[in-house]
Coordinates of C-alpha atoms and ligand atoms in Angstrom, one line a residue:
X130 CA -2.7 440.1 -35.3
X131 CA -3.8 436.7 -35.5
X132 CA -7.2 437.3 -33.9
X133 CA -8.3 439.5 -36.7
X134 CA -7.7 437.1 -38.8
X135 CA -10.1 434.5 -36.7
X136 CA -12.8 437.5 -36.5
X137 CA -12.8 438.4 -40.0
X138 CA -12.9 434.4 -41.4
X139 CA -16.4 434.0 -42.9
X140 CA -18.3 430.7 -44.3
X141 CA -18.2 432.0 -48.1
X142 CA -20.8 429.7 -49.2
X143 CA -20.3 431.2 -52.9
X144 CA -16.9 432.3 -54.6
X145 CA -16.5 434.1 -57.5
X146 CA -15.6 432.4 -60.7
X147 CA -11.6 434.2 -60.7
X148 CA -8.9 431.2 -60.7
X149 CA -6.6 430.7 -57.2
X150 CA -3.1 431.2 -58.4
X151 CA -1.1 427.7 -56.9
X152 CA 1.3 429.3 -54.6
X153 CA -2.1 430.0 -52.7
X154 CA -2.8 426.7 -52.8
X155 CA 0.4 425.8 -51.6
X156 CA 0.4 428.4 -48.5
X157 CA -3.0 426.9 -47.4
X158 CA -1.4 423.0 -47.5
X159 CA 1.5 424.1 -45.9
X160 CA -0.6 425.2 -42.6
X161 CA -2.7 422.3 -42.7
X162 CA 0.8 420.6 -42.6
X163 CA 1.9 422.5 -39.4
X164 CA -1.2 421.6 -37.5
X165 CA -1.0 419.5 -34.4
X166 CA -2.4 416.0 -34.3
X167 CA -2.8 413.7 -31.8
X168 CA 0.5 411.7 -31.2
X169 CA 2.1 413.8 -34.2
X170 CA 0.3 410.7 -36.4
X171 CA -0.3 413.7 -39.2
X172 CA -2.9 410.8 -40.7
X173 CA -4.7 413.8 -42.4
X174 CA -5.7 413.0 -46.2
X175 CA -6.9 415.4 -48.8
X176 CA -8.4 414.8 -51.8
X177 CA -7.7 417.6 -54.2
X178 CA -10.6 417.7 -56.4
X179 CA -10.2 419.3 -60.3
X180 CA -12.1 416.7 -62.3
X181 CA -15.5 418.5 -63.3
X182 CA -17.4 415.2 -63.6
X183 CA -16.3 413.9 -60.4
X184 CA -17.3 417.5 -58.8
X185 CA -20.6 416.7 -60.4
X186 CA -21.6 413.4 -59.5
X187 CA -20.4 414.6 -56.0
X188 CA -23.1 417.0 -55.8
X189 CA -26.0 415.2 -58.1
X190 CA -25.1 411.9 -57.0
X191 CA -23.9 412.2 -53.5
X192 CA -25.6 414.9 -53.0
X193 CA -23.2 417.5 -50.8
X194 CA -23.4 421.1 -50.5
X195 CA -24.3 422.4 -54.1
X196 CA -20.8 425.0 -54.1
X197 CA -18.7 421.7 -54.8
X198 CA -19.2 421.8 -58.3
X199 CA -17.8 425.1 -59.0
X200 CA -16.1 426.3 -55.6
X201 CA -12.6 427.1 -57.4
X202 CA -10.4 424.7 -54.9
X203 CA -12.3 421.8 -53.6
X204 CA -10.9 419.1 -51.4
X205 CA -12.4 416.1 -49.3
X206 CA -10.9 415.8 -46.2
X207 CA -10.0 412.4 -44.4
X208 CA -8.7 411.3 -41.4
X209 CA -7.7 407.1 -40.8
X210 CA -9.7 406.1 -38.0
X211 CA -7.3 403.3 -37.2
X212 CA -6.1 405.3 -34.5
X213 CA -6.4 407.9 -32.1
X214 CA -10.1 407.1 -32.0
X215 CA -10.4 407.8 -28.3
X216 CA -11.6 410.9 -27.1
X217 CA -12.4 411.6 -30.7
X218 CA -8.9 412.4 -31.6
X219 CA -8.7 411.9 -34.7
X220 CA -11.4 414.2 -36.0
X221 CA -9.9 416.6 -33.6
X222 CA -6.9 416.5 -35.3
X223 CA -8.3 416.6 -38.5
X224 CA -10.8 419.7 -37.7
X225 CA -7.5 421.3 -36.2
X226 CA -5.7 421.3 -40.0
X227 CA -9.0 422.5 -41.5
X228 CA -8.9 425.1 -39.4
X229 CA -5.2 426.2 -39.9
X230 CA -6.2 426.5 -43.6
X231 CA -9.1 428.0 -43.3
X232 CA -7.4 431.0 -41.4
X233 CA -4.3 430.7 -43.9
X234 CA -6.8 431.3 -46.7
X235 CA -8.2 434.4 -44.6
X236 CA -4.5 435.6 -44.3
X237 CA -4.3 435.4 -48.4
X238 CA -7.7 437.1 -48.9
X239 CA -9.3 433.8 -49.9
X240 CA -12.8 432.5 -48.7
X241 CA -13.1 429.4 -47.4
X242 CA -16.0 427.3 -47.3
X243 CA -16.1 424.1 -44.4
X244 CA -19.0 421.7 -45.2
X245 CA -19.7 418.4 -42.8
X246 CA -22.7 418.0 -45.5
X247 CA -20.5 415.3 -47.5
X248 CA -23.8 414.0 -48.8
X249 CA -24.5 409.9 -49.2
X250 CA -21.1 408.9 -47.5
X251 CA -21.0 405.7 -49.7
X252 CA -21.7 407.5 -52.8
X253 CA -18.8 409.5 -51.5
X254 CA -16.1 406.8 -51.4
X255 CA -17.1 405.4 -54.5
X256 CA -16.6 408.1 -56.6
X257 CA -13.3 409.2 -54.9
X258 CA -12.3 405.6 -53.8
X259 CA -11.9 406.2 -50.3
X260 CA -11.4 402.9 -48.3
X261 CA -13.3 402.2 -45.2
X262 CA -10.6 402.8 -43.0
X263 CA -10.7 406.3 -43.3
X264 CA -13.2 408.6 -41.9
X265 CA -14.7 411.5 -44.5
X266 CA -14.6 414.4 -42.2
X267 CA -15.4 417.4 -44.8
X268 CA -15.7 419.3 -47.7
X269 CA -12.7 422.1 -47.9
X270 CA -13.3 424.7 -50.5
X271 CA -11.5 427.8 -51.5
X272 CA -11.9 431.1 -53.6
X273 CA -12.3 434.7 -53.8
X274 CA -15.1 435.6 -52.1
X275 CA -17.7 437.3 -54.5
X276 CA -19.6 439.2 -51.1
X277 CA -18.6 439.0 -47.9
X278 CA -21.6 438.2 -45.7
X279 CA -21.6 439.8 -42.4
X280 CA -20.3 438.3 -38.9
X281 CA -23.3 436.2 -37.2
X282 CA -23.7 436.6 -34.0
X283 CA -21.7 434.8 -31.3
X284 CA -21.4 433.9 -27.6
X285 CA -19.9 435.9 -25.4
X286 CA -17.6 434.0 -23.3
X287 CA -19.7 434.5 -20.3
X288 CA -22.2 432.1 -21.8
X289 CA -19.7 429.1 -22.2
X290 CA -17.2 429.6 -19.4
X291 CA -17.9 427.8 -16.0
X292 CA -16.0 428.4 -13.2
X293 CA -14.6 425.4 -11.5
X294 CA -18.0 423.1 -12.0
X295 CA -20.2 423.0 -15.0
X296 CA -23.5 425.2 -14.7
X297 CA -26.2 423.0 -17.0
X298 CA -28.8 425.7 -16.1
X299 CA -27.2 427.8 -19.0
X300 CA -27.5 425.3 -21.5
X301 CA -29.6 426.0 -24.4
X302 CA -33.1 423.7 -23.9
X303 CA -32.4 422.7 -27.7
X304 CA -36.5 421.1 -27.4
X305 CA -38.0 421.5 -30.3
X306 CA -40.9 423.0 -28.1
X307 CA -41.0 426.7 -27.6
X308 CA -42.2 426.7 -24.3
X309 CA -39.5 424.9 -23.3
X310 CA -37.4 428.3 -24.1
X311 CA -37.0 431.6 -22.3
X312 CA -38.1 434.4 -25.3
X313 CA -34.1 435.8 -24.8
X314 CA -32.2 432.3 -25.4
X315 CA -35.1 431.6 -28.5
X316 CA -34.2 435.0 -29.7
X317 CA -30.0 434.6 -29.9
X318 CA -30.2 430.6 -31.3
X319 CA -32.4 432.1 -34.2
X320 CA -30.2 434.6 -34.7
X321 CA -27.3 431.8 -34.9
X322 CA -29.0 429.7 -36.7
X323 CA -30.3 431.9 -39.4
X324 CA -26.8 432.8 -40.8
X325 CA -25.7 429.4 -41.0
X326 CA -26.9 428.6 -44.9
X327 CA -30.7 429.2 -44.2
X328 CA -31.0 430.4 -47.4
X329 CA -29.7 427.5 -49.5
X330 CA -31.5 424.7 -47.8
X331 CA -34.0 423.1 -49.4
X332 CA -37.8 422.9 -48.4
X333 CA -41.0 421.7 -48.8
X334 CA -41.1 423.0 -52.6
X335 CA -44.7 422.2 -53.2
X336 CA -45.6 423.3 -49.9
X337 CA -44.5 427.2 -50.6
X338 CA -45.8 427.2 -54.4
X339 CA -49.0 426.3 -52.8
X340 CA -49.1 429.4 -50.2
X341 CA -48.0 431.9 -52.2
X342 CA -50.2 430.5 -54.9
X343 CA -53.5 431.1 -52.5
X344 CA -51.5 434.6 -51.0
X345 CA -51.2 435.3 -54.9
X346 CA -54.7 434.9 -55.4
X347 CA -56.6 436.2 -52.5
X348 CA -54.6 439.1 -50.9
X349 CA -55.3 443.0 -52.2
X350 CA -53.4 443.4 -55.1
X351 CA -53.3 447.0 -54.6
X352 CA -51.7 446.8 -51.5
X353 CA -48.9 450.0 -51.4
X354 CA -48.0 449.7 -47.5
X355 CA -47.2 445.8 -46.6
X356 CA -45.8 444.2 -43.6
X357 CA -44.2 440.6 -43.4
X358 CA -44.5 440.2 -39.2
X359 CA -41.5 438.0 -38.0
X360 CA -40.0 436.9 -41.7
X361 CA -37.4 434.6 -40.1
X362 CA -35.3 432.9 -42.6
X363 CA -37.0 435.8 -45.3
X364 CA -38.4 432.7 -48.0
X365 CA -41.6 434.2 -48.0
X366 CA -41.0 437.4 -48.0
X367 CA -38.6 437.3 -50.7
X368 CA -41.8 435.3 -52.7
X369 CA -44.3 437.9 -52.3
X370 CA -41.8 441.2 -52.9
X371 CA -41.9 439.4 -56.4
X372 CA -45.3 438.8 -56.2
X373 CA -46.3 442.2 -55.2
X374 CA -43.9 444.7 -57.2
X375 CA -46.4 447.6 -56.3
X376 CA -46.6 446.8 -52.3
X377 CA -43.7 448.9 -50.6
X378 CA -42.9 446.0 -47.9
X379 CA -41.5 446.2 -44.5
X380 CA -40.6 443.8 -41.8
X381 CA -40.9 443.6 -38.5
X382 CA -38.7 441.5 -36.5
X383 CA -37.8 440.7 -32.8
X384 CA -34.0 440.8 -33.3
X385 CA -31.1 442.4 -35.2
X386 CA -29.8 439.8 -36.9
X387 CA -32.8 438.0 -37.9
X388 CA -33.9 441.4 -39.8
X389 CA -30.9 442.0 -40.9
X390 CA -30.6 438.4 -42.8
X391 CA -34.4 439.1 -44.1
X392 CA -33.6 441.8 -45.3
X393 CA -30.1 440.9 -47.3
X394 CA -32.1 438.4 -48.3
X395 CA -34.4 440.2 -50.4
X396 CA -32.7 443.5 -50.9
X397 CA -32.0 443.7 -55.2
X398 CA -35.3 441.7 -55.9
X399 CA -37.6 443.5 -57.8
X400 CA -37.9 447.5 -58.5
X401 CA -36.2 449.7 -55.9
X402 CA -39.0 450.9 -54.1
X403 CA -39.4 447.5 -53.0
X404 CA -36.8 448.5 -50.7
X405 CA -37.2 447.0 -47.2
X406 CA -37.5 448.9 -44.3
X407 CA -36.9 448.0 -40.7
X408 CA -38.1 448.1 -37.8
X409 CA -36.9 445.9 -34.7
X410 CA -40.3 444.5 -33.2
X411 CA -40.9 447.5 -31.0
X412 CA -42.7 449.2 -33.3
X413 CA -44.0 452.3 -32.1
X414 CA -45.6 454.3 -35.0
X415 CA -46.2 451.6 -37.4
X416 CA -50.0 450.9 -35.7
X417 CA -52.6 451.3 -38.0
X418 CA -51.1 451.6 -41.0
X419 CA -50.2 449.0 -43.1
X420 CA -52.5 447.6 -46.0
X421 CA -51.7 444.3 -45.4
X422 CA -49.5 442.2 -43.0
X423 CA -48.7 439.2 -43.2
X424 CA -47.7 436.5 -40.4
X425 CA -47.1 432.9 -42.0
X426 CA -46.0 430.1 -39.7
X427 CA -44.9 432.1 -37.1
X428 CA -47.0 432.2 -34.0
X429 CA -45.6 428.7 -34.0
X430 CA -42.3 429.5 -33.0
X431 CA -42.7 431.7 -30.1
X432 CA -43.8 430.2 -26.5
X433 CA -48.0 429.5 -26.4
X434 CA -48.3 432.6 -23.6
X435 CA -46.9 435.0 -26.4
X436 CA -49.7 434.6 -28.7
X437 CA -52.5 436.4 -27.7
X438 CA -49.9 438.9 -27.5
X439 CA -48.8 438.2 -31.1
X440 CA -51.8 438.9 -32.4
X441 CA -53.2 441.5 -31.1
X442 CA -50.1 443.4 -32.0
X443 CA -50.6 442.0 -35.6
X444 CA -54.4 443.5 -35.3
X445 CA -53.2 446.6 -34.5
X446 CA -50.5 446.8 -37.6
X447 CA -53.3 446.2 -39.8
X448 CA -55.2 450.1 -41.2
X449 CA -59.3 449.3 -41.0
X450 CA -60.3 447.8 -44.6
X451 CA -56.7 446.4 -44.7
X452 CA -56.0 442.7 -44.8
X453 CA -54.3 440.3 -42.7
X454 CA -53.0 437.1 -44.0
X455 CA -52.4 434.6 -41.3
X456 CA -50.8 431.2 -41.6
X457 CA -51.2 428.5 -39.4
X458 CA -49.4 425.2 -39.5
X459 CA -52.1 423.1 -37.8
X460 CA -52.1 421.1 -34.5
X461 CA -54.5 419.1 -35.7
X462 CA -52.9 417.8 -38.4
X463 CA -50.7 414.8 -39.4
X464 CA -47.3 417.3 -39.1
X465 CA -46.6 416.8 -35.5
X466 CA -46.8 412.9 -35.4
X467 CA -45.3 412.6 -38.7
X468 CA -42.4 414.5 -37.3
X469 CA -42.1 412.7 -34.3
X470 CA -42.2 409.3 -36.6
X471 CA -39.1 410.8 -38.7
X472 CA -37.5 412.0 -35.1
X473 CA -37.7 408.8 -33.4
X474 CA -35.0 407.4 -35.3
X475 CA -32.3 410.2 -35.5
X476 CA -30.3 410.3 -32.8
X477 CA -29.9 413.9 -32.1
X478 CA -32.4 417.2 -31.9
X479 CA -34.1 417.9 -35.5
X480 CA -36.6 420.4 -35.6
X481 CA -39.2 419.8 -38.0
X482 CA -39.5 419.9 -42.0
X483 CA -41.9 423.1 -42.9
X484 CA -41.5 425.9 -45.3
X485 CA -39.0 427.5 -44.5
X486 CA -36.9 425.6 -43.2
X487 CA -37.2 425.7 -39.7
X488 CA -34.3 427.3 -37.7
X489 CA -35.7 427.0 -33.8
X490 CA -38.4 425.4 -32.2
X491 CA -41.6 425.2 -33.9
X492 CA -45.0 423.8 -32.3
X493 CA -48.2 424.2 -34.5
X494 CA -51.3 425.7 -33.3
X495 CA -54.8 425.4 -32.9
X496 CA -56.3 427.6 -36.7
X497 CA -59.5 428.1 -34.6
X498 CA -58.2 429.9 -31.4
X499 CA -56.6 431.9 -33.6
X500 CA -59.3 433.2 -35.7
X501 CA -61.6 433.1 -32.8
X502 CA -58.8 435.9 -31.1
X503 CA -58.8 437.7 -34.2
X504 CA -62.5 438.5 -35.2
X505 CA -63.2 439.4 -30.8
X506 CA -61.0 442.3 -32.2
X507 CA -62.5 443.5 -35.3
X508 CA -61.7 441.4 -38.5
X509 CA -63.9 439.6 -40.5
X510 CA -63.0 436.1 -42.4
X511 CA -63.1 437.0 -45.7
X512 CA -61.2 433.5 -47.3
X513 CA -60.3 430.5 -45.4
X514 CA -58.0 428.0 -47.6
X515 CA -57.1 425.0 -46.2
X516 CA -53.9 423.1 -47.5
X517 CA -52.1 419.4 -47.4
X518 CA -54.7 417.2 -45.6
X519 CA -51.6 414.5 -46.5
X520 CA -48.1 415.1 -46.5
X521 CA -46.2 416.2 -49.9
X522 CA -44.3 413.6 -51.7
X523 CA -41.0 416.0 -50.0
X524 CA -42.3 415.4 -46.5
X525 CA -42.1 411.7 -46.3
X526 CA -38.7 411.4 -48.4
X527 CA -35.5 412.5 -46.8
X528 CA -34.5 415.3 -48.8
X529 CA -31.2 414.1 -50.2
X530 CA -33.1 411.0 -51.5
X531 CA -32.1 410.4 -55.0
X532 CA -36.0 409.6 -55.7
X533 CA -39.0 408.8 -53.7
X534 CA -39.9 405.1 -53.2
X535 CA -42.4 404.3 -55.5
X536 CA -44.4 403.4 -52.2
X537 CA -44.5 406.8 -51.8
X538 CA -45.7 407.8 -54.9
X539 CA -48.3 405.6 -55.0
X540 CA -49.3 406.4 -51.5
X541 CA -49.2 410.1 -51.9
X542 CA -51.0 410.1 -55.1
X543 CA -54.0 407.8 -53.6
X544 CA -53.8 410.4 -50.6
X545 CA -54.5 413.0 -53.0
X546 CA -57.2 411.2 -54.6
X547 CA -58.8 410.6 -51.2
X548 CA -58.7 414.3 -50.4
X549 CA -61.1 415.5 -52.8
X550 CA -63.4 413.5 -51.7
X551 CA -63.2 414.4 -48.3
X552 CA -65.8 417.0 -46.5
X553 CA -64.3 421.0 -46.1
X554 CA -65.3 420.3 -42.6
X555 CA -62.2 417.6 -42.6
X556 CA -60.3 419.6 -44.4
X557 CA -60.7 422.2 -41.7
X558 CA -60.1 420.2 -38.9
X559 CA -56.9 418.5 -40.2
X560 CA -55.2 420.4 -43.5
X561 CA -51.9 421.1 -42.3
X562 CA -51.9 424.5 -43.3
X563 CA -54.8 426.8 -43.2
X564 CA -54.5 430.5 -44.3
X565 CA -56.8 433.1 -43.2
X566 CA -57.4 436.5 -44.8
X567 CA -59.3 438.6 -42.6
X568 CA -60.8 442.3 -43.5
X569 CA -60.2 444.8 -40.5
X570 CA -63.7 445.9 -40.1
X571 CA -63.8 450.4 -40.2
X572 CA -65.7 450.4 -37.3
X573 CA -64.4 447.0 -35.5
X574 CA -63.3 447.5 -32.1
X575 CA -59.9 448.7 -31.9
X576 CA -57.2 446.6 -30.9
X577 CA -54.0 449.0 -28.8
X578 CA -50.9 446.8 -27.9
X579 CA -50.4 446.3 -24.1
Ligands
FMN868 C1 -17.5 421.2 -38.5 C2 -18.2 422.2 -39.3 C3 -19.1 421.8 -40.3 C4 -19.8 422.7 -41.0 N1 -20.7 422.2 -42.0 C5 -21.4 423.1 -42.8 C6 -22.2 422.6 -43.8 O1 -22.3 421.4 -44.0 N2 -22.9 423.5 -44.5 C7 -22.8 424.8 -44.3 O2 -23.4 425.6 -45.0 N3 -22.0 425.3 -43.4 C8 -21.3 424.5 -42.6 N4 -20.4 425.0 -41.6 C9 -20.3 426.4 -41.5 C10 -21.1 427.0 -40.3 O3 -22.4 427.0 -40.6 C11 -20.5 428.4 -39.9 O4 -19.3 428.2 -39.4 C12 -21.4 429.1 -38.9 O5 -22.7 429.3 -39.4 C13 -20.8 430.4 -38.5 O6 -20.6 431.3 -39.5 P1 -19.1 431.8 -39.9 O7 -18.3 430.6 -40.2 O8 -19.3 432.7 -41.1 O9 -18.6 432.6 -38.8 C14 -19.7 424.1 -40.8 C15 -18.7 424.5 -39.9 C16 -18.0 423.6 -39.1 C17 -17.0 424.1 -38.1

């Protein structure tokens, strides 16, 4: 049955390294051949791609999903935009052949793997000498898939389907605000977004060395019961399983598939007690009994009236004399205006560049509300670092830039020069990203969950 063909077709993002025999290859061109196109123009081109250096500067040069240089069957798709350009027609009629082979490879047992990410579209046609008149549409790659990853989650049709006029009050808000969000449509994009390659995009590399650097340093080393509250895309966590191989860590999260991706994520790093348990965020029991929890960069994500709530529930995680390690991405700081800056000139919705990635709304928050919430009910500041009172060299490049301006490097290393010299009462107000580690007091006033 077709459909469980459709239902069982996965994004392989990686194959493994056994060889596609050709008559596979030749099944999975024939149904891109039977595809409909607009006007029966068939104007579909594929570039079959076998020449390792060409697969190479592709990815180092131009930039495109990393897989390209060893995915077993690589093509680049085209489509001539000479024609059929209204009502996007011709990138409906390629996307229609993609589609056809994708499920043909299904059919075969193959993975497929359907990238937009082309990387530097000039770069592209140079290396594969595409002429202008034809539009770069995709990268089509094929193999055996080395793990299946498990189905994401996905609409039902009762939340696309309108009957006889559009409903817009359905739509997603798609603001990069979270109070612009209702908690249950900021719960399922997460949970759409997460799957979709979270864990191969880049980020802020200097950014996370430095956290975990300071987390390394100042956070109980002999912690044995450990809670990362709200993981999201699992980066972190996955850092400090490795950095704490004694600490049996857990997770809380406020939806299936977000724990569920945390979790894969970080399952086979490390020793196996490091294995991760779960527990959706209704965590009855857990109160009181972790040795450390940790919450970094994640009030930020959930609408303002949430986080009193937030943290009081993170209070009550924490066992007295335990720790709580809290990061806050700062309101204060540069990072919101810079963002704006870089999302004045795209054209469509881009949340902003933090570690991790980001995959839903973000909004930083004010470090000293936050603090002030947290010692009313019973903890103690024990270390306060603050972090990036100028944005990493990463920040303020686009991150499939070759190389930095050397503007920028100049810019960013008098920025760091600056920074020394400036007053920890600056660097409180404005550093980007400010990490508390706070001691639950023994006798500090309890803090229940409503
Ligand atoms: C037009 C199109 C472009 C895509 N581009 C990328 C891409 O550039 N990189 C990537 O990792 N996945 C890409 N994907 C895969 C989607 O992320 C994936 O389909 C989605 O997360 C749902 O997961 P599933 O395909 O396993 O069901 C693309 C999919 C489509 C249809």
């Amino acid at each position: 049955m077709i459909l469980d063909i459709i239902k069982s077709r996965r994004t392989q993002r990686h194959f493994s390294d056994k060889p596609v025999p050709e008559e596979y290859v030749e099944k999975i061109l024939e149904a891109a051949s039977w595809a409909p196109s607009s006007c029966n123009m068939q104007l579909l081109g594929l570039i079959r791609v076998t020449d390792h250096a060409l697969r190479q500067k592709l990815v180092y040069e131009a930039k495109s999903a990393g897989e390209a240089a060893r995915a077993p069957v690589l093509f680049v798709a085209t489509y001539d935009k000479r024609f059929s350009q209204e009502y996007h027609s011709n990138i409906q009629s390629g996307a229609a052949a993609i589609q056809n082979m994708v499920l043909a490879a299904e059919s075969l047992g193959l993975g497929a793997y359907w990238a937009a990410s082309v990387g530097k579209e000039k770069i592209v046609r140079s290396i594969f000498k595409i002429p202008e008149r034809r539009e770069i549409l995709a990268l089509v790659m094929f193999g055996w898939p080395d793990k299946k990853p498990p189905p994401p989650r996905r609409r039902s049709p009762a939340e696309f389907v309108h009957n006889n006029f559009y409903d817009g009050s359905r739509d997603l808000p798609l603001s990069g605000d979270p109070d612009d969000w209702p908690i249950e449509q900021l719960k399922a994009f997460q949970e759409f977004r997460v799957w979709s390659g979270a864990k191969y995009r880049p980020y802020l590399n200097e950014e996370f060395a430095a956290v975990l650097n300071s987390i390394k340093t100042h956070a109980p080393r002999d912690a044995k019961e450990w809670i990362d509250f709200l993981p999201s895309t699992g980066a972190y966590l996955e850092g400090l399983v490795k950095l704490f191989p004694r600490a049996r860590f857990k997770i809380l999260e406020i939806a299936d598939q977000l724990a569920r991706f945390s979790i894969e994520r970080v399952g086979g790093v490390g020793k196996p007690e490091n294995s991760i348990g779960y527990a959706n965020y209704n965590f009855a029991g857990a109160e009181g009994k972790a040795d450390a929890v940790s919450c970094l960069f994640r009030l930020e994500a959930y609408p303002t009236n949430l986080h009193e709530k937030m943290l009081e529930d993170l209070s009550s995680l924490v066992k007295p004399g335990g720790t709580l390690i809290l990061g806050i991405c700062n309101k204060f700081s540069y990072f919101l205006p810079l963002h704006r800056f870089k999302a004045r000139r795209k054209k469509e919705i881009r949340f902003p560049v933090m570690t991790p990635q980001m995959v839903a709304p973000f909004n930083p928050v004010d470090p000293e509300w936050a603090l002030g919430i947290l010692k009313k009910s019973g903890f103690s500041l024990k270390v306060r670092e603050c972090l990036f009172l100028f944005p990493a060299i990463e920040e303020l490049t686009p991150y499939y830039s070759k190389s930095p301006p050397l503007f920028f490097i100049l810019f960013v290393k008098a920025t760091k020069l600056f920074s020394k010299v400036m007053p920890r009462l600056i660097w409180r107000k404005y550093a980007k990203i400010q990490l508390f580690f706070l001691r639950k007091e023994e006798n500090g006033r309890p803090s229940g969950i409503s």
